[in-house]
Amino acid sequence: MNDQLTLDETVDEGWVAHLRDLSTGVVPPTSANPHAMSREAIRRTRTRRAVLSTGGGVLTVAAVAGAAFALGGPTTGGGLLPGGSASAGADASTSADLSRSADLSRSEKERRAKEVREAAIAALASAGVPDGWEVHELEGLTYALPAEIVSSGPVQDEPGVTSDMWHSSEDPDAPPFLRIAYVTPDYEFYDTKAGGLTQTPGREATSFDLSGATTATVEDGSSQELREIMAMPAGDGAAEPVRILVHRADGPGRYLITMTLPEGNSELVEGFLDSLRLN
């Protein structure tokens, strides 16, 4: 007995063809959409190009600005770059203006001081300075000396002292010798003995008139006290000491004038006293 099942059912070829068409349309699932990935890649490429283009422009502007700064020129045509400030330029301009103002102030003071000196010299000349005498000035005091008495050059003064030294052009080692000194309270011996000299009149001092002075005195070789102070013995016939003291009325400044003169120079002392002016 044959138990084999015989299939004699007819196969539907149309159905088979339909299934075959369906199988060709089916694709395995993927983790990403290739079309979406392509669109994203294109978008990123365009964005990167735009960023690079913009960044290149910024770098160009920065390079130009840096070069202008290094060359000391302006970075713009009169305007400020974004984020810039005018305060630095204003401060520099203000500093320059103050410096110019200080320079002008100093120049003005120097000009006025020169005018005062010239006016004092002119006043002395008009007052009858002896012929052949020359007018000089020291810290507001003008005086005249014969032309043959010349300067001994710069003086190494102590603090608080400014002085001029004079001697004869004929014989620098022989009298006359003159020292005109201006002293201030900064001088260590302002109101005490210093090297045998004091800044207060001696007992035998004689006063004379001088506008602008509270004290104006003169002492000569007839004063034994002065001879002792200046270490010049009396009666040697070689030289005569003279000391002139002038105290300014408008401040603490004082003038200490000492002379070592040959005998018989009273005319020199008188002419010198007549020429004194306080500016």
PDB file of C-alpha atoms in Angstrom:
ATOM      1  CA  MET A   1       0.000   0.000   0.000  1.00  0.00           C
ATOM      2  CA  ASN A   2       1.489   3.272  -1.094  1.00  0.00           C
ATOM      3  CA  ASP A   3       1.058   6.028   1.580  1.00  0.00           C
ATOM      4  CA  GLN A   4       2.894   8.826  -0.446  1.00  0.00           C
ATOM      5  CA  LEU A   5       0.810  11.939  -0.835  1.00  0.00           C
ATOM      6  CA  THR A   6       0.762  13.055  -4.369  1.00  0.00           C
ATOM      7  CA  LEU A   7       0.258  16.803  -4.935  1.00  0.00           C
ATOM      8  CA  ASP A   8      -1.552  17.186  -8.088  1.00  0.00           C
ATOM      9  CA  GLU A   9      -2.789  20.687  -7.316  1.00  0.00           C
ATOM     10  CA  THR A  10      -1.908  23.126 -10.123  1.00  0.00           C
ATOM     11  CA  VAL A  11       0.688  25.909  -9.177  1.00  0.00           C
ATOM     12  CA  ASP A  12      -0.555  29.468  -9.717  1.00  0.00           C
ATOM     13  CA  GLU A  13       2.272  31.081 -11.759  1.00  0.00           C
ATOM     14  CA  GLY A  14       0.776  34.560 -11.413  1.00  0.00           C
ATOM     15  CA  TRP A  15       0.954  34.438  -7.632  1.00  0.00           C
ATOM     16  CA  VAL A  16       4.532  33.306  -7.792  1.00  0.00           C
ATOM     17  CA  ALA A  17       5.441  36.234 -10.058  1.00  0.00           C
ATOM     18  CA  HIS A  18       3.737  38.648  -7.622  1.00  0.00           C
ATOM     19  CA  LEU A  19       5.783  37.374  -4.676  1.00  0.00           C
ATOM     20  CA  ARG A  20       8.954  37.655  -6.716  1.00  0.00           C
ATOM     21  CA  ASP A  21       8.208  41.330  -7.470  1.00  0.00           C
ATOM     22  CA  LEU A  22       7.596  42.050  -3.802  1.00  0.00           C
ATOM     23  CA  SER A  23      10.869  40.473  -2.774  1.00  0.00           C
ATOM     24  CA  THR A  24      12.864  42.684  -5.145  1.00  0.00           C
ATOM     25  CA  GLY A  25      11.367  45.886  -3.554  1.00  0.00           C
ATOM     26  CA  VAL A  26      12.379  44.970  -0.033  1.00  0.00           C
ATOM     27  CA  VAL A  27      15.753  46.361   1.227  1.00  0.00           C
ATOM     28  CA  PRO A  28      17.437  45.569   4.506  1.00  0.00           C
ATOM     29  CA  PRO A  29      16.988  48.230   7.219  1.00  0.00           C
ATOM     30  CA  THR A  30      19.904  50.734   7.666  1.00  0.00           C
ATOM     31  CA  SER A  31      21.019  52.834  10.648  1.00  0.00           C
ATOM     32  CA  ALA A  32      21.064  56.121   8.706  1.00  0.00           C
ATOM     33  CA  ASN A  33      19.227  57.702   5.801  1.00  0.00           C
ATOM     34  CA  PRO A  34      21.772  58.265   2.989  1.00  0.00           C
ATOM     35  CA  HIS A  35      19.738  61.130   1.517  1.00  0.00           C
ATOM     36  CA  ALA A  36      19.575  62.936   4.853  1.00  0.00           C
ATOM     37  CA  MET A  37      23.284  62.383   5.393  1.00  0.00           C
ATOM     38  CA  SER A  38      24.027  63.852   1.984  1.00  0.00           C
ATOM     39  CA  ARG A  39      21.927  66.948   2.644  1.00  0.00           C
ATOM     40  CA  GLU A  40      23.652  67.465   6.062  1.00  0.00           C
ATOM     41  CA  ALA A  41      27.118  67.163   4.487  1.00  0.00           C
ATOM     42  CA  ILE A  42      26.262  69.775   1.869  1.00  0.00           C
ATOM     43  CA  ARG A  43      24.909  72.156   4.567  1.00  0.00           C
ATOM     44  CA  ARG A  44      28.036  71.792   6.725  1.00  0.00           C
ATOM     45  CA  THR A  45      30.347  72.379   3.771  1.00  0.00           C
ATOM     46  CA  ARG A  46      28.570  75.637   2.894  1.00  0.00           C
ATOM     47  CA  THR A  47      28.653  76.798   6.536  1.00  0.00           C
ATOM     48  CA  ARG A  48      32.382  76.083   6.825  1.00  0.00           C
ATOM     49  CA  ARG A  49      33.103  78.049   3.643  1.00  0.00           C
ATOM     50  CA  ALA A  50      31.106  81.014   4.939  1.00  0.00           C
ATOM     51  CA  VAL A  51      32.958  80.974   8.264  1.00  0.00           C
ATOM     52  CA  LEU A  52      36.342  80.795   6.558  1.00  0.00           C
ATOM     53  CA  SER A  53      35.415  83.642   4.254  1.00  0.00           C
ATOM     54  CA  THR A  54      34.249  85.838   7.157  1.00  0.00           C
ATOM     55  CA  GLY A  55      37.286  84.976   9.299  1.00  0.00           C
ATOM     56  CA  GLY A  56      39.654  85.885   6.487  1.00  0.00           C
ATOM     57  CA  GLY A  57      38.079  89.326   6.282  1.00  0.00           C
ATOM     58  CA  VAL A  58      38.459  89.888  10.006  1.00  0.00           C
ATOM     59  CA  LEU A  59      42.093  88.773   9.890  1.00  0.00           C
ATOM     60  CA  THR A  60      42.746  91.191   7.032  1.00  0.00           C
ATOM     61  CA  VAL A  61      41.274  94.109   9.016  1.00  0.00           C
ATOM     62  CA  ALA A  62      43.342  93.117  12.070  1.00  0.00           C
ATOM     63  CA  ALA A  63      46.530  92.907  10.012  1.00  0.00           C
ATOM     64  CA  VAL A  64      45.948  96.377   8.506  1.00  0.00           C
ATOM     65  CA  ALA A  65      45.190  97.849  11.942  1.00  0.00           C
ATOM     66  CA  GLY A  66      48.301  96.241  13.437  1.00  0.00           C
ATOM     67  CA  ALA A  67      50.511  97.577  10.666  1.00  0.00           C
ATOM     68  CA  ALA A  68      49.115 101.098  11.078  1.00  0.00           C
ATOM     69  CA  PHE A  69      49.689 100.944  14.827  1.00  0.00           C
ATOM     70  CA  ALA A  70      53.280  99.741  14.378  1.00  0.00           C
ATOM     71  CA  LEU A  71      53.980 102.586  11.942  1.00  0.00           C
ATOM     72  CA  GLY A  72      52.586 105.134  14.384  1.00  0.00           C
ATOM     73  CA  GLY A  73      49.715 106.160  12.118  1.00  0.00           C
ATOM     74  CA  PRO A  74      45.973 106.222  12.654  1.00  0.00           C
ATOM     75  CA  THR A  75      44.079 102.981  12.159  1.00  0.00           C
ATOM     76  CA  THR A  76      41.033 104.714  10.684  1.00  0.00           C
ATOM     77  CA  GLY A  77      40.306 107.831   8.741  1.00  0.00           C
ATOM     78  CA  GLY A  78      39.490 109.851  11.843  1.00  0.00           C
ATOM     79  CA  GLY A  79      37.020 107.421  13.427  1.00  0.00           C
ATOM     80  CA  LEU A  80      37.482 104.890  16.175  1.00  0.00           C
ATOM     81  CA  LEU A  81      37.577 101.162  15.587  1.00  0.00           C
ATOM     82  CA  PRO A  82      34.782  99.157  17.238  1.00  0.00           C
ATOM     83  CA  GLY A  83      35.417  99.094  20.962  1.00  0.00           C
ATOM     84  CA  GLY A  84      37.961 101.935  20.730  1.00  0.00           C
ATOM     85  CA  SER A  85      38.166 104.777  23.250  1.00  0.00           C
ATOM     86  CA  ALA A  86      39.130 108.420  22.851  1.00  0.00           C
ATOM     87  CA  SER A  87      40.392 108.690  26.450  1.00  0.00           C
ATOM     88  CA  ALA A  88      44.008 107.717  25.624  1.00  0.00           C
ATOM     89  CA  GLY A  89      44.248 110.343  22.897  1.00  0.00           C
ATOM     90  CA  ALA A  90      42.616 112.953  25.118  1.00  0.00           C
ATOM     91  CA  ASP A  91      45.044 112.219  27.958  1.00  0.00           C
ATOM     92  CA  ALA A  92      48.045 112.557  25.639  1.00  0.00           C
ATOM     93  CA  SER A  93      46.690 115.840  24.265  1.00  0.00           C
ATOM     94  CA  THR A  94      46.068 117.198  27.768  1.00  0.00           C
ATOM     95  CA  SER A  95      49.582 116.213  28.872  1.00  0.00           C
ATOM     96  CA  ALA A  96      51.096 117.952  25.847  1.00  0.00           C
ATOM     97  CA  ASP A  97      49.023 121.089  26.534  1.00  0.00           C
ATOM     98  CA  LEU A  98      50.164 121.156  30.183  1.00  0.00           C
ATOM     99  CA  SER A  99      53.803 120.730  29.120  1.00  0.00           C
ATOM    100  CA  ARG A 100      53.518 123.610  26.651  1.00  0.00           C
ATOM    101  CA  SER A 101      51.838 125.742  29.327  1.00  0.00           C
ATOM    102  CA  ALA A 102      54.688 125.018  31.788  1.00  0.00           C
ATOM    103  CA  ASP A 103      57.271 125.903  29.144  1.00  0.00           C
ATOM    104  CA  LEU A 104      55.468 129.154  28.394  1.00  0.00           C
ATOM    105  CA  SER A 105      55.261 129.943  32.116  1.00  0.00           C
ATOM    106  CA  ARG A 106      59.010 129.423  32.556  1.00  0.00           C
ATOM    107  CA  SER A 107      59.750 131.477  29.466  1.00  0.00           C
ATOM    108  CA  GLU A 108      57.509 134.258  30.717  1.00  0.00           C
ATOM    109  CA  LYS A 109      59.251 134.302  34.114  1.00  0.00           C
ATOM    110  CA  GLU A 110      62.669 134.380  32.456  1.00  0.00           C
ATOM    111  CA  ARG A 111      61.545 137.190  30.149  1.00  0.00           C
ATOM    112  CA  ARG A 112      60.224 139.266  33.043  1.00  0.00           C
ATOM    113  CA  ALA A 113      63.380 138.668  35.115  1.00  0.00           C
ATOM    114  CA  LYS A 114      65.470 139.795  32.157  1.00  0.00           C
ATOM    115  CA  GLU A 115      63.342 142.918  31.799  1.00  0.00           C
ATOM    116  CA  VAL A 116      63.828 143.708  35.510  1.00  0.00           C
ATOM    117  CA  ARG A 117      67.606 143.337  35.204  1.00  0.00           C
ATOM    118  CA  GLU A 118      67.727 145.484  32.082  1.00  0.00           C
ATOM    119  CA  ALA A 119      65.573 148.131  33.751  1.00  0.00           C
ATOM    120  CA  ALA A 120      67.868 148.149  36.791  1.00  0.00           C
ATOM    121  CA  ILE A 121      70.938 148.485  34.592  1.00  0.00           C
ATOM    122  CA  ALA A 122      69.303 151.311  32.664  1.00  0.00           C
ATOM    123  CA  ALA A 123      68.391 153.022  35.944  1.00  0.00           C
ATOM    124  CA  LEU A 124      71.970 152.748  37.160  1.00  0.00           C
ATOM    125  CA  ALA A 125      73.301 154.149  33.920  1.00  0.00           C
ATOM    126  CA  SER A 126      70.884 157.058  34.059  1.00  0.00           C
ATOM    127  CA  ALA A 127      71.793 157.649  37.722  1.00  0.00           C
ATOM    128  CA  GLY A 128      75.349 158.501  36.748  1.00  0.00           C
ATOM    129  CA  VAL A 129      77.523 155.384  36.982  1.00  0.00           C
ATOM    130  CA  PRO A 130      81.122 156.588  36.556  1.00  0.00           C
ATOM    131  CA  ASP A 131      82.587 156.368  33.075  1.00  0.00           C
ATOM    132  CA  GLY A 132      84.308 153.051  32.433  1.00  0.00           C
ATOM    133  CA  TRP A 133      82.308 151.228  35.102  1.00  0.00           C
ATOM    134  CA  GLU A 134      80.271 148.142  34.227  1.00  0.00           C
ATOM    135  CA  VAL A 135      76.973 147.098  35.800  1.00  0.00           C
ATOM    136  CA  HIS A 136      76.477 143.571  37.206  1.00  0.00           C
ATOM    137  CA  GLU A 137      73.678 141.722  38.993  1.00  0.00           C
ATOM    138  CA  LEU A 138      73.487 139.040  41.692  1.00  0.00           C
ATOM    139  CA  GLU A 139      70.198 137.622  42.960  1.00  0.00           C
ATOM    140  CA  GLY A 140      68.296 140.892  42.736  1.00  0.00           C
ATOM    141  CA  LEU A 141      71.175 143.198  43.653  1.00  0.00           C
ATOM    142  CA  THR A 142      72.727 145.324  40.894  1.00  0.00           C
ATOM    143  CA  TYR A 143      76.090 147.005  41.355  1.00  0.00           C
ATOM    144  CA  ALA A 144      78.829 148.581  39.249  1.00  0.00           C
ATOM    145  CA  LEU A 145      82.608 148.124  39.193  1.00  0.00           C
ATOM    146  CA  PRO A 146      85.468 149.645  37.189  1.00  0.00           C
ATOM    147  CA  ALA A 147      86.157 147.786  33.953  1.00  0.00           C
ATOM    148  CA  GLU A 148      89.660 146.798  35.114  1.00  0.00           C
ATOM    149  CA  ILE A 149      88.130 144.753  37.948  1.00  0.00           C
ATOM    150  CA  VAL A 150      87.212 141.422  36.389  1.00  0.00           C
ATOM    151  CA  SER A 151      85.443 138.241  37.477  1.00  0.00           C
ATOM    152  CA  SER A 152      87.441 135.433  39.061  1.00  0.00           C
ATOM    153  CA  GLY A 153      85.172 132.865  37.414  1.00  0.00           C
ATOM    154  CA  PRO A 154      82.641 130.379  38.830  1.00  0.00           C
ATOM    155  CA  VAL A 155      82.572 130.058  42.616  1.00  0.00           C
ATOM    156  CA  GLN A 156      82.166 126.805  44.561  1.00  0.00           C
ATOM    157  CA  ASP A 157      79.670 128.094  47.105  1.00  0.00           C
ATOM    158  CA  GLU A 158      78.283 126.360  50.161  1.00  0.00           C
ATOM    159  CA  PRO A 159      74.557 125.480  50.300  1.00  0.00           C
ATOM    160  CA  GLY A 160      72.484 128.625  50.743  1.00  0.00           C
ATOM    161  CA  VAL A 161      75.114 130.948  49.253  1.00  0.00           C
ATOM    162  CA  THR A 162      75.520 132.478  45.789  1.00  0.00           C
ATOM    163  CA  SER A 163      78.510 134.702  45.199  1.00  0.00           C
ATOM    164  CA  ASP A 164      80.657 136.577  42.671  1.00  0.00           C
ATOM    165  CA  MET A 165      84.418 137.034  43.094  1.00  0.00           C
ATOM    166  CA  TRP A 166      86.391 139.913  41.524  1.00  0.00           C
ATOM    167  CA  HIS A 167      90.050 140.897  41.206  1.00  0.00           C
ATOM    168  CA  SER A 168      92.295 143.316  39.318  1.00  0.00           C
ATOM    169  CA  SER A 169      93.051 142.445  35.703  1.00  0.00           C
ATOM    170  CA  GLU A 170      96.504 144.048  36.092  1.00  0.00           C
ATOM    171  CA  ASP A 171      97.669 141.850  38.978  1.00  0.00           C
ATOM    172  CA  PRO A 172      95.315 139.018  40.045  1.00  0.00           C
ATOM    173  CA  ASP A 173      97.481 138.294  43.100  1.00  0.00           C
ATOM    174  CA  ALA A 174      97.344 141.808  44.578  1.00  0.00           C
ATOM    175  CA  PRO A 175      94.416 143.852  45.949  1.00  0.00           C
ATOM    176  CA  PRO A 176      91.716 144.730  45.185  1.00  0.00           C
ATOM    177  CA  PHE A 177      89.778 141.552  45.977  1.00  0.00           C
ATOM    178  CA  LEU A 178      86.002 141.664  46.189  1.00  0.00           C
ATOM    179  CA  ARG A 179      83.333 139.136  47.092  1.00  0.00           C
ATOM    180  CA  ILE A 180      79.620 139.859  46.677  1.00  0.00           C
ATOM    181  CA  ALA A 181      77.602 137.074  48.330  1.00  0.00           C
ATOM    182  CA  TYR A 182      73.869 136.432  48.689  1.00  0.00           C
ATOM    183  CA  VAL A 183      72.972 134.209  51.655  1.00  0.00           C
ATOM    184  CA  THR A 184      69.696 132.566  52.684  1.00  0.00           C
ATOM    185  CA  PRO A 185      68.568 130.700  55.821  1.00  0.00           C
ATOM    186  CA  ASP A 186      69.792 127.485  54.161  1.00  0.00           C
ATOM    187  CA  TYR A 187      73.337 128.694  54.860  1.00  0.00           C
ATOM    188  CA  GLU A 188      74.694 126.937  57.939  1.00  0.00           C
ATOM    189  CA  PHE A 189      76.153 130.155  59.386  1.00  0.00           C
ATOM    190  CA  TYR A 190      73.266 132.401  58.339  1.00  0.00           C
ATOM    191  CA  ASP A 191      73.232 134.425  61.536  1.00  0.00           C
ATOM    192  CA  THR A 192      76.421 133.323  63.291  1.00  0.00           C
ATOM    193  CA  LYS A 193      80.152 133.735  62.811  1.00  0.00           C
ATOM    194  CA  ALA A 194      81.580 131.992  59.763  1.00  0.00           C
ATOM    195  CA  GLY A 195      85.270 132.174  58.979  1.00  0.00           C
ATOM    196  CA  GLY A 196      85.617 135.341  61.028  1.00  0.00           C
ATOM    197  CA  LEU A 197      82.666 137.142  59.345  1.00  0.00           C
ATOM    198  CA  THR A 198      79.242 137.907  60.788  1.00  0.00           C
ATOM    199  CA  GLN A 199      76.025 139.038  59.176  1.00  0.00           C
ATOM    200  CA  THR A 200      75.156 141.631  61.777  1.00  0.00           C
ATOM    201  CA  PRO A 201      76.642 145.144  61.631  1.00  0.00           C
ATOM    202  CA  GLY A 202      79.612 145.913  63.837  1.00  0.00           C
ATOM    203  CA  ARG A 203      79.607 148.613  66.494  1.00  0.00           C
ATOM    204  CA  GLU A 204      81.390 151.075  64.203  1.00  0.00           C
ATOM    205  CA  ALA A 205      79.260 150.387  61.112  1.00  0.00           C
ATOM    206  CA  THR A 206      77.732 153.351  59.271  1.00  0.00           C
ATOM    207  CA  SER A 207      74.266 153.182  57.726  1.00  0.00           C
ATOM    208  CA  PHE A 208      73.437 154.380  54.207  1.00  0.00           C
ATOM    209  CA  ASP A 209      70.154 154.696  52.325  1.00  0.00           C
ATOM    210  CA  LEU A 210      69.108 151.850  50.023  1.00  0.00           C
ATOM    211  CA  SER A 211      65.522 151.459  48.855  1.00  0.00           C
ATOM    212  CA  GLY A 212      64.085 148.016  49.639  1.00  0.00           C
ATOM    213  CA  ALA A 213      66.513 147.252  52.490  1.00  0.00           C
ATOM    214  CA  THR A 214      65.890 147.081  56.223  1.00  0.00           C
ATOM    215  CA  THR A 215      69.633 147.153  56.939  1.00  0.00           C
ATOM    216  CA  ALA A 216      72.346 148.776  54.805  1.00  0.00           C
ATOM    217  CA  THR A 217      75.676 149.412  56.542  1.00  0.00           C
ATOM    218  CA  VAL A 218      79.332 149.851  55.650  1.00  0.00           C
ATOM    219  CA  GLU A 219      82.490 149.424  57.727  1.00  0.00           C
ATOM    220  CA  ASP A 220      86.041 150.271  56.684  1.00  0.00           C
ATOM    221  CA  GLY A 221      89.592 149.867  57.882  1.00  0.00           C
ATOM    222  CA  SER A 222      89.109 152.398  60.659  1.00  0.00           C
ATOM    223  CA  SER A 223      87.169 149.714  62.530  1.00  0.00           C
ATOM    224  CA  GLN A 224      89.526 147.685  64.707  1.00  0.00           C
ATOM    225  CA  GLU A 225      86.774 145.095  65.125  1.00  0.00           C
ATOM    226  CA  LEU A 226      86.553 144.623  61.360  1.00  0.00           C
ATOM    227  CA  ARG A 227      90.315 144.266  61.030  1.00  0.00           C
ATOM    228  CA  GLU A 228      90.281 141.545  63.644  1.00  0.00           C
ATOM    229  CA  ILE A 229      87.380 139.758  61.974  1.00  0.00           C
ATOM    230  CA  MET A 230      89.086 139.866  58.570  1.00  0.00           C
ATOM    231  CA  ALA A 231      92.507 139.091  60.091  1.00  0.00           C
ATOM    232  CA  MET A 232      94.106 142.283  58.740  1.00  0.00           C
ATOM    233  CA  PRO A 233      96.485 144.027  61.191  1.00  0.00           C
ATOM    234  CA  ALA A 234      96.166 147.787  61.468  1.00  0.00           C
ATOM    235  CA  GLY A 235      98.810 150.133  60.121  1.00  0.00           C
ATOM    236  CA  ASP A 236     100.583 147.714  57.789  1.00  0.00           C
ATOM    237  CA  GLY A 237      99.916 150.050  54.863  1.00  0.00           C
ATOM    238  CA  ALA A 238      99.240 147.133  52.497  1.00  0.00           C
ATOM    239  CA  ALA A 239      95.433 146.845  52.325  1.00  0.00           C
ATOM    240  CA  GLU A 240      92.226 148.143  53.825  1.00  0.00           C
ATOM    241  CA  PRO A 241      89.201 145.931  54.711  1.00  0.00           C
ATOM    242  CA  VAL A 242      85.644 146.959  53.823  1.00  0.00           C
ATOM    243  CA  ARG A 243      82.420 145.167  54.732  1.00  0.00           C
ATOM    244  CA  ILE A 244      78.947 146.054  53.441  1.00  0.00           C
ATOM    245  CA  LEU A 245      75.782 144.385  54.782  1.00  0.00           C
ATOM    246  CA  VAL A 246      72.366 144.603  53.094  1.00  0.00           C
ATOM    247  CA  HIS A 247      69.205 142.885  54.392  1.00  0.00           C
ATOM    248  CA  ARG A 248      66.245 142.707  52.008  1.00  0.00           C
ATOM    249  CA  ALA A 249      62.894 144.035  53.257  1.00  0.00           C
ATOM    250  CA  ASP A 250      60.835 141.592  51.153  1.00  0.00           C
ATOM    251  CA  GLY A 251      62.439 138.385  52.473  1.00  0.00           C
ATOM    252  CA  PRO A 252      65.170 136.800  54.578  1.00  0.00           C
ATOM    253  CA  GLY A 253      67.871 137.109  51.907  1.00  0.00           C
ATOM    254  CA  ARG A 254      70.991 139.066  52.855  1.00  0.00           C
ATOM    255  CA  TYR A 255      73.996 140.366  50.962  1.00  0.00           C
ATOM    256  CA  LEU A 256      77.449 140.160  52.501  1.00  0.00           C
ATOM    257  CA  ILE A 257      80.028 142.198  50.567  1.00  0.00           C
ATOM    258  CA  THR A 258      83.678 142.151  51.553  1.00  0.00           C
ATOM    259  CA  MET A 259      86.550 144.025  49.969  1.00  0.00           C
ATOM    260  CA  THR A 260      90.296 143.993  50.433  1.00  0.00           C
ATOM    261  CA  LEU A 261      91.520 147.237  48.861  1.00  0.00           C
ATOM    262  CA  PRO A 262      94.797 149.082  48.516  1.00  0.00           C
ATOM    263  CA  GLU A 263      95.019 152.177  50.665  1.00  0.00           C
ATOM    264  CA  GLY A 264      93.410 155.287  49.268  1.00  0.00           C
ATOM    265  CA  ASN A 265      90.449 153.601  47.490  1.00  0.00           C
ATOM    266  CA  SER A 266      87.655 155.608  49.092  1.00  0.00           C
ATOM    267  CA  GLU A 267      86.388 156.664  45.659  1.00  0.00           C
ATOM    268  CA  LEU A 268      85.922 153.011  44.694  1.00  0.00           C
ATOM    269  CA  VAL A 269      83.844 152.359  47.808  1.00  0.00           C
ATOM    270  CA  GLU A 270      81.741 155.502  47.307  1.00  0.00           C
ATOM    271  CA  GLY A 271      81.071 154.699  43.655  1.00  0.00           C
ATOM    272  CA  PHE A 272      80.146 151.123  44.547  1.00  0.00           C
ATOM    273  CA  LEU A 273      77.676 152.244  47.238  1.00  0.00           C
ATOM    274  CA  ASP A 274      76.077 154.757  44.887  1.00  0.00           C
ATOM    275  CA  SER A 275      75.547 152.033  42.287  1.00  0.00           C
ATOM    276  CA  LEU A 276      73.689 149.594  44.564  1.00  0.00           C
ATOM    277  CA  ARG A 277      70.059 148.855  43.673  1.00  0.00           C
ATOM    278  CA  LEU A 278      67.638 146.196  44.919  1.00  0.00           C
ATOM    279  CA  ASN A 279      65.313 144.754  42.288  1.00  0.00           C
TER     280      ASN A 279
END
